[in-house]
Tab-separated table of C-alpha atoms in Angstrom:
chain	number	residue	atom	x	y	z
A	74	MET	CA	0.000	0.000	0.000
A	75	MET	CA	2.773	2.424	0.960
A	76	SER	CA	4.717	1.595	-2.216
A	77	THR	CA	1.605	2.283	-4.353
A	78	VAL	CA	1.063	5.684	-2.722
A	79	SER	CA	4.758	6.541	-3.141
A	80	ALA	CA	4.654	5.519	-6.824
A	81	GLU	CA	1.556	7.654	-7.441
A	82	LYS	CA	3.204	10.594	-5.718
A	83	ALA	CA	6.372	10.204	-7.807
A	84	TRP	CA	4.306	9.981	-11.017
A	85	ASP	CA	2.400	13.145	-10.075
A	86	GLU	CA	5.687	14.979	-9.542
A	87	LEU	CA	6.784	14.045	-13.065
A	88	THR	CA	3.519	14.681	-14.966
A	89	LEU	CA	1.864	17.613	-13.132
A	90	SER	CA	2.893	21.234	-13.087
A	91	GLU	CA	4.010	22.768	-9.800
A	92	ALA	CA	0.682	24.532	-9.203
A	93	GLU	CA	-1.339	21.426	-10.125
A	94	TYR	CA	0.864	19.303	-7.862
A	95	ARG	CA	0.283	21.654	-4.932
A	96	ARG	CA	-3.480	21.585	-5.501
A	97	ALA	CA	-3.476	17.780	-5.755
A	98	GLY	CA	-1.413	17.558	-2.553
A	99	ALA	CA	-3.850	19.869	-0.766
A	100	ARG	CA	-6.828	17.728	-1.843
A	101	TYR	CA	-5.014	14.585	-0.681
A	102	ARG	CA	-4.285	16.129	2.721
A	103	GLN	CA	-7.923	17.201	3.055
A	104	ARG	CA	-9.110	13.655	2.309
A	105	ARG	CA	-6.695	12.251	4.909
A	106	SER	CA	-7.834	14.828	7.468
A	107	LEU	CA	-11.477	13.990	6.787
A	108	ARG	CA	-10.828	10.276	7.305
A	109	ALA	CA	-8.987	11.034	10.532
A	110	TYR	CA	-11.905	13.118	11.853
A	111	LEU	CA	-14.340	10.333	10.946
A	112	PHE	CA	-12.330	7.906	13.074
A	113	LEU	CA	-12.444	10.421	15.951
A	114	LEU	CA	-16.243	10.718	15.850
A	115	PRO	CA	-16.829	7.913	18.423
A	116	TYR	CA	-14.866	10.057	20.889
A	117	PHE	CA	-16.275	13.470	19.960
A	118	ILE	CA	-19.939	12.433	20.157
A	119	PRO	CA	-19.807	11.446	23.887
A	120	PHE	CA	-17.538	14.454	24.559
A	121	ILE	CA	-20.094	16.838	23.077
A	122	ALA	CA	-23.100	15.066	24.618
A	123	PHE	CA	-21.791	14.570	28.155
A	124	LEU	CA	-19.215	17.361	28.618
A	125	LEU	CA	-19.606	20.263	26.217
A	126	VAL	CA	-23.414	20.483	26.194
A	127	PRO	CA	-23.759	20.235	30.029
A	128	ALA	CA	-21.015	22.874	30.424
A	129	LEU	CA	-22.791	25.291	28.073
A	130	TRP	CA	-26.134	24.522	29.744
A	131	SER	CA	-24.595	25.277	33.177
A	132	ILE	CA	-23.300	28.621	31.892
A	133	TRP	CA	-26.803	29.482	30.656
A	134	LEU	CA	-28.450	28.444	33.933
A	135	SER	CA	-25.965	30.581	35.906
A	136	PHE	CA	-27.850	33.599	34.526
A	137	ASN	CA	-31.233	32.174	35.543
A	138	ARG	CA	-33.218	31.321	38.637
A	139	GLY	CA	-34.676	27.819	38.731
A	140	GLY	CA	-34.205	25.574	35.724
A	141	ILE	CA	-34.335	22.128	37.361
A	142	LEU	CA	-37.810	21.633	38.849
A	143	ASP	CA	-39.110	25.118	38.066
A	144	PRO	CA	-39.020	26.932	34.727
A	145	ALA	CA	-35.812	28.925	34.276
A	146	LYS	CA	-36.215	32.683	34.755
A	147	TYR	CA	-33.525	34.982	33.383
A	148	VAL	CA	-32.088	37.240	36.111
A	149	GLY	CA	-28.944	38.521	34.416
A	150	LEU	CA	-25.898	38.904	36.679
A	151	GLU	CA	-27.834	38.600	39.942
A	152	ASN	CA	-26.447	35.130	40.750
A	153	TRP	CA	-22.913	36.247	39.944
A	154	ARG	CA	-23.229	39.300	42.204
A	155	SER	CA	-24.556	37.087	45.005
A	156	ILE	CA	-21.652	34.620	44.939
A	157	ALA	CA	-19.095	37.391	44.394
A	158	SER	CA	-20.122	38.950	47.723
A	159	ASP	CA	-20.343	35.587	49.511
A	160	THR	CA	-17.382	35.143	51.863
A	161	GLU	CA	-18.067	31.397	52.038
A	162	LEU	CA	-17.165	31.059	48.347
A	163	THR	CA	-13.840	32.863	48.762
A	164	GLY	CA	-13.127	30.672	51.787
A	165	ALA	CA	-14.058	27.565	49.795
A	166	ILE	CA	-11.685	28.574	46.987
A	167	GLN	CA	-8.856	29.109	49.486
A	168	ASN	CA	-9.561	25.815	51.260
A	169	THR	CA	-9.689	23.944	47.949
A	170	ALA	CA	-6.407	25.510	46.804
A	171	VAL	CA	-4.646	24.685	50.096
A	172	TYR	CA	-6.022	21.160	50.056
A	173	ALA	CA	-5.058	20.565	46.407
A	174	VAL	CA	-1.482	21.858	46.825
A	175	GLU	CA	-0.859	19.841	49.992
A	176	ALA	CA	-2.460	16.668	48.637
A	177	ILE	CA	-0.683	16.782	45.263
A	178	LEU	CA	2.751	17.559	46.729
A	179	LEU	CA	2.438	14.909	49.435
A	180	VAL	CA	1.051	12.100	47.275
A	181	PHE	CA	3.474	12.774	44.413
A	182	THR	CA	6.479	12.864	46.744
A	183	LEU	CA	5.519	9.628	48.489
A	184	ALA	CA	4.529	7.926	45.218
A	185	ILE	CA	7.809	8.792	43.480
A	186	VAL	CA	9.883	7.618	46.468
A	187	LEU	CA	7.953	4.348	46.680
A	188	ALA	CA	8.145	3.884	42.898
A	189	LEU	CA	11.934	4.315	43.009
A	190	LEU	CA	12.208	1.743	45.799
A	191	LEU	CA	9.928	-0.744	44.024
A	192	ASN	CA	11.830	-0.233	40.787
A	193	ARG	CA	15.105	-1.008	42.527
A	194	TYR	CA	13.981	-3.809	44.832
A	195	ARG	CA	11.608	-5.911	42.737
A	196	LYS	CA	11.756	-9.154	44.690
A	197	GLY	CA	8.510	-9.608	46.645
A	198	SER	CA	7.217	-6.214	45.496
A	199	ASN	CA	3.907	-7.579	44.154
A	200	ILE	CA	2.463	-8.025	47.647
A	201	PHE	CA	3.461	-4.464	48.528
A	202	LYS	CA	1.869	-3.152	45.314
A	203	LEU	CA	-1.372	-4.947	46.131
A	204	ALA	CA	-1.395	-3.520	49.672
A	205	LEU	CA	-0.890	-0.028	48.286
A	206	TYR	CA	-3.657	-0.393	45.730
A	207	VAL	CA	-6.337	-1.808	48.050
A	208	PRO	CA	-7.483	1.589	49.483
A	209	LEU	CA	-8.266	2.782	45.959
A	210	LEU	CA	-10.744	-0.075	45.553
A	211	ALA	CA	-12.710	1.123	48.579
A	212	PRO	CA	-15.510	3.673	47.986
A	213	ALA	CA	-14.664	7.225	49.011
A	214	VAL	CA	-17.456	7.133	51.602
A	215	LEU	CA	-15.883	4.082	53.251
A	216	VAL	CA	-12.493	5.824	53.322
A	217	GLY	CA	-14.149	8.769	55.051
A	218	LEU	CA	-15.759	6.489	57.638
A	219	ILE	CA	-12.397	4.803	58.340
A	220	TRP	CA	-10.721	8.146	58.995
A	221	GLN	CA	-13.702	9.300	61.038
A	222	PHE	CA	-13.156	6.270	63.267
A	223	LEU	CA	-9.394	6.901	63.469
A	224	THR	CA	-9.845	10.539	64.521
A	225	ASN	CA	-12.794	10.090	66.904
A	226	PHE	CA	-12.217	11.994	70.146
A	227	ASP	CA	-13.495	9.241	72.482
A	228	PHE	CA	-12.407	5.947	70.908
A	229	GLY	CA	-10.343	6.858	67.856
A	230	PHE	CA	-7.007	5.105	67.405
A	231	ILE	CA	-5.063	8.367	67.268
A	232	ASN	CA	-6.439	9.668	70.562
A	233	LEU	CA	-6.060	6.284	72.247
A	234	ALA	CA	-2.397	6.309	71.170
A	235	LEU	CA	-1.965	9.841	72.541
A	236	ASP	CA	-3.556	8.724	75.811
A	237	ALA	CA	-1.186	5.771	76.070
A	238	MET	CA	1.817	8.074	75.591
A	239	GLY	CA	0.590	10.534	78.206
A	240	PHE	CA	-0.488	13.346	75.860
A	241	ASP	CA	-3.787	15.203	75.844
A	242	ARG	CA	-6.434	14.101	73.384
A	243	LEU	CA	-7.016	16.172	70.248
A	244	ASN	CA	-10.387	17.212	68.897
A	245	ILE	CA	-9.093	16.657	65.365
A	246	LEU	CA	-12.306	17.158	63.427
A	247	GLY	CA	-13.220	20.098	65.653
A	248	SER	CA	-10.117	22.045	64.649
A	249	GLY	CA	-10.216	23.705	61.246
A	250	ARG	CA	-6.538	23.156	60.380
A	251	LEU	CA	-6.439	19.577	61.700
A	252	ALA	CA	-9.731	18.720	59.996
A	253	LEU	CA	-8.432	19.929	56.620
A	254	LEU	CA	-5.191	18.033	57.188
A	255	THR	CA	-7.217	14.885	57.939
A	256	ILE	CA	-9.033	15.238	54.607
A	257	VAL	CA	-5.666	15.628	52.873
A	258	LEU	CA	-4.258	12.508	54.553
A	259	ALA	CA	-7.397	10.481	53.791
A	260	GLU	CA	-7.245	11.329	50.092
A	261	VAL	CA	-3.472	10.762	49.948
A	262	TRP	CA	-3.887	7.350	51.578
A	263	ARG	CA	-6.583	6.478	49.072
A	264	GLY	CA	-4.702	7.631	45.962
A	265	LEU	CA	-1.155	6.644	46.906
A	266	GLY	CA	-1.358	3.177	45.334
A	267	PHE	CA	-2.529	4.484	41.968
A	268	TRP	CA	0.168	7.143	41.687
A	269	THR	CA	2.876	4.770	42.900
A	270	LEU	CA	2.039	2.253	40.182
A	271	TYR	CA	1.736	5.054	37.635
A	272	PHE	CA	5.215	6.408	38.393
A	273	LEU	CA	6.615	2.882	38.640
A	274	ALA	CA	5.371	2.094	35.132
A	275	SER	CA	6.871	5.367	33.923
A	276	LEU	CA	10.239	4.574	35.522
A	277	GLN	CA	10.332	1.140	33.944
A	278	ASN	CA	9.968	2.766	30.511
A	279	VAL	CA	13.196	4.749	30.950
A	280	PRO	CA	15.841	3.140	28.673
A	281	GLU	CA	18.493	1.344	30.711
A	282	GLU	CA	21.100	2.305	28.077
A	283	LEU	CA	20.806	5.973	29.008
A	284	LEU	CA	21.157	5.248	32.712
A	285	ASP	CA	24.152	2.992	32.042
A	286	ALA	CA	25.783	5.671	29.906
A	287	ALA	CA	25.303	8.242	32.664
A	288	ARG	CA	26.734	5.764	35.183
A	289	VAL	CA	29.792	5.247	32.996
A	290	ASP	CA	30.241	9.037	32.795
A	291	GLY	CA	30.441	9.126	36.588
A	292	ALA	CA	26.927	10.405	37.382
A	293	ARG	CA	25.644	9.382	40.799
A	294	GLY	CA	22.150	8.175	41.599
A	295	VAL	CA	20.703	11.626	42.330
A	296	GLN	CA	22.374	13.090	39.243
A	297	ARG	CA	21.040	10.289	37.028
A	298	PHE	CA	17.562	10.817	38.412
A	299	ARG	CA	17.728	14.581	37.919
A	300	ARG	CA	19.470	14.707	34.531
A	301	VAL	CA	18.147	11.562	32.846
A	302	THR	CA	15.025	10.218	34.526
A	303	ILE	CA	13.083	13.413	35.236
A	304	PRO	CA	13.418	14.877	31.686
A	305	LEU	CA	12.188	11.587	30.226
A	306	LEU	CA	9.281	11.497	32.703
A	307	ARG	CA	8.176	15.049	31.944
A	308	PRO	CA	5.260	14.087	29.607
A	309	MET	CA	3.971	11.574	32.163
A	310	LEU	CA	4.432	14.145	34.923
A	311	LEU	CA	2.436	16.694	32.936
A	312	PHE	CA	-0.423	14.218	32.551
A	313	ALA	CA	-0.259	13.396	36.272
A	314	VAL	CA	-0.353	17.057	37.312
A	315	VAL	CA	-3.354	17.799	35.096
A	316	ILE	CA	-5.309	14.766	36.301
A	317	ALA	CA	-4.428	15.494	39.947
A	318	ILE	CA	-5.549	19.130	39.647
A	319	ILE	CA	-8.888	18.113	38.134
A	320	ALA	CA	-9.464	15.390	40.745
A	321	ASN	CA	-8.400	17.366	43.824
A	322	PHE	CA	-10.362	20.489	42.956
A	323	GLN	CA	-13.486	18.294	42.884
A	324	VAL	CA	-13.060	16.699	46.313
A	325	PHE	CA	-16.454	16.121	47.931
A	326	ASP	CA	-17.102	12.636	49.367
A	327	THR	CA	-14.506	12.820	52.124
A	328	VAL	CA	-15.629	16.318	53.106
A	329	TYR	CA	-19.250	15.174	53.222
A	330	VAL	CA	-18.503	12.184	55.460
A	331	LEU	CA	-15.879	13.713	57.767
A	332	THR	CA	-16.746	17.364	58.347
A	333	GLN	CA	-19.597	18.561	56.084
A	334	GLY	CA	-17.615	21.754	55.588
A	335	GLY	CA	-17.083	22.425	59.303
A	336	PRO	CA	-16.028	23.543	61.730
A	337	TYR	CA	-17.205	27.041	60.780
A	338	GLU	CA	-16.729	26.404	57.027
A	339	SER	CA	-12.999	25.805	57.556
A	340	THR	CA	-13.124	22.691	55.357
A	341	SER	CA	-15.727	23.923	52.884
A	342	THR	CA	-14.544	23.223	49.342
A	343	MET	CA	-15.785	24.378	45.947
A	344	VAL	CA	-17.872	21.284	45.257
A	345	TRP	CA	-19.278	21.351	48.806
A	346	PHE	CA	-20.308	24.991	48.254
A	347	ILE	CA	-21.949	24.063	44.938
A	348	TRP	CA	-23.774	21.102	46.521
A	349	LYS	CA	-25.155	23.292	49.329
A	350	ARG	CA	-26.413	25.925	46.924
A	351	LEU	CA	-28.040	23.381	44.623
A	352	PHE	CA	-29.590	20.902	47.066
A	353	GLN	CA	-29.638	22.479	50.524
A	354	PHE	CA	-30.549	26.107	49.783
A	355	GLN	CA	-32.236	25.447	46.408
A	356	GLU	CA	-30.335	28.387	44.903
A	357	THR	CA	-29.714	26.663	41.604
A	358	GLY	CA	-28.530	29.755	39.761
A	359	GLN	CA	-25.857	30.450	42.358
A	360	GLY	CA	-24.835	26.801	42.342
A	361	TYR	CA	-24.383	26.814	38.571
A	362	ALA	CA	-22.473	30.097	38.716
A	363	ALA	CA	-20.092	28.593	41.266
A	364	ALA	CA	-19.735	25.498	39.061
A	365	VAL	CA	-18.715	27.732	36.150
A	366	VAL	CA	-16.136	29.408	38.412
A	367	LEU	CA	-14.756	25.981	39.316
A	368	LEU	CA	-14.594	25.002	35.643
A	369	ALA	CA	-12.733	28.220	34.815
A	370	ILE	CA	-10.221	27.637	37.632
A	371	ILE	CA	-9.546	24.049	36.516
A	372	LEU	CA	-9.119	25.099	32.875
A	373	ALA	CA	-6.785	27.944	33.857
A	374	LEU	CA	-4.616	25.728	36.072
A	375	THR	CA	-4.514	23.046	33.370
A	376	ALA	CA	-3.403	25.603	30.781
A	377	ILE	CA	-0.710	26.925	33.156
A	378	SER	CA	0.534	23.372	33.764
A	379	PHE	CA	0.793	22.740	30.020
A	380	ARG	CA	2.559	26.059	29.492
A	381	VAL	CA	5.103	25.668	32.328
A	382	LEU	CA	6.012	22.013	31.814
A	383	GLY	CA	5.792	22.298	28.030
A	384	ALA	CA	8.115	25.323	27.996
A	385	ARG	CA	10.693	23.499	30.113
A	386	ARG	CA	10.523	20.522	27.793
A	387	LYS	CA	11.126	22.736	24.743
A	388	ARG	CA	14.109	24.426	26.401
A	389	ARG	CA	15.666	21.052	27.190
A	390	ALA	CA	15.003	19.838	23.638
């Protein structure tokens, strides 16, 4: 097939004028592009139906009151003015940002360290991989209940351990900072297995020849990791950062089970704020407006991640 196409192309070069050849090449590229788009249709149809259309519909409903059980009534920027003056939303954005930064940094650091160890010491590592992955199989609600039991003031494991060591008990879920930290630790514990296996698979795709060449040149372990491994892992790291940002900015289940946004909204997150406006206060327009804000934040952070990591990759190339 390839030889036939090449022969036709060579014949065209000999028999057609330069202008005719360019026009024929343009038509050929258009036909190839059309075939490529046809193959992509099975992806684009669900994308449009389940992502693009709901996003556009949410933007429209953010300018309306009602729209779910009641007929939508256009109110202009009223919903946007309401959430802009709502201090709970600004607090939820701050809490979500703090949570996302802490969770991503902690889980990525632990996952990369564990992946390096598992990549080096492979004997008997399958049992350890399974143990790491088990929490991810548990529903998020169950993970929240486990950490609620661990942090309980009266019979929680943490407070019983503090008692045994002679320290005062901590009202962990009653303290804003400790409650947010508990949510971070619960989500890190749940996602650690996935990210460890993800980075382990990425490490095992690094060519051994490059590492051996760096070793021969006198590079030590840290230097090999910094100068060889990390540049090769940059595309996988970019994907991981984008996925982690999207996932962590939508945290809800653990917040719902552990704190329900308390104490005093100190663990209220963006999705928790949206849920309250939609289902607790029945302010659907404000809920959709906040959802659009969340979408804009995620898209902006994703674009920044692509720009920063992509620019570094180009400089190294």
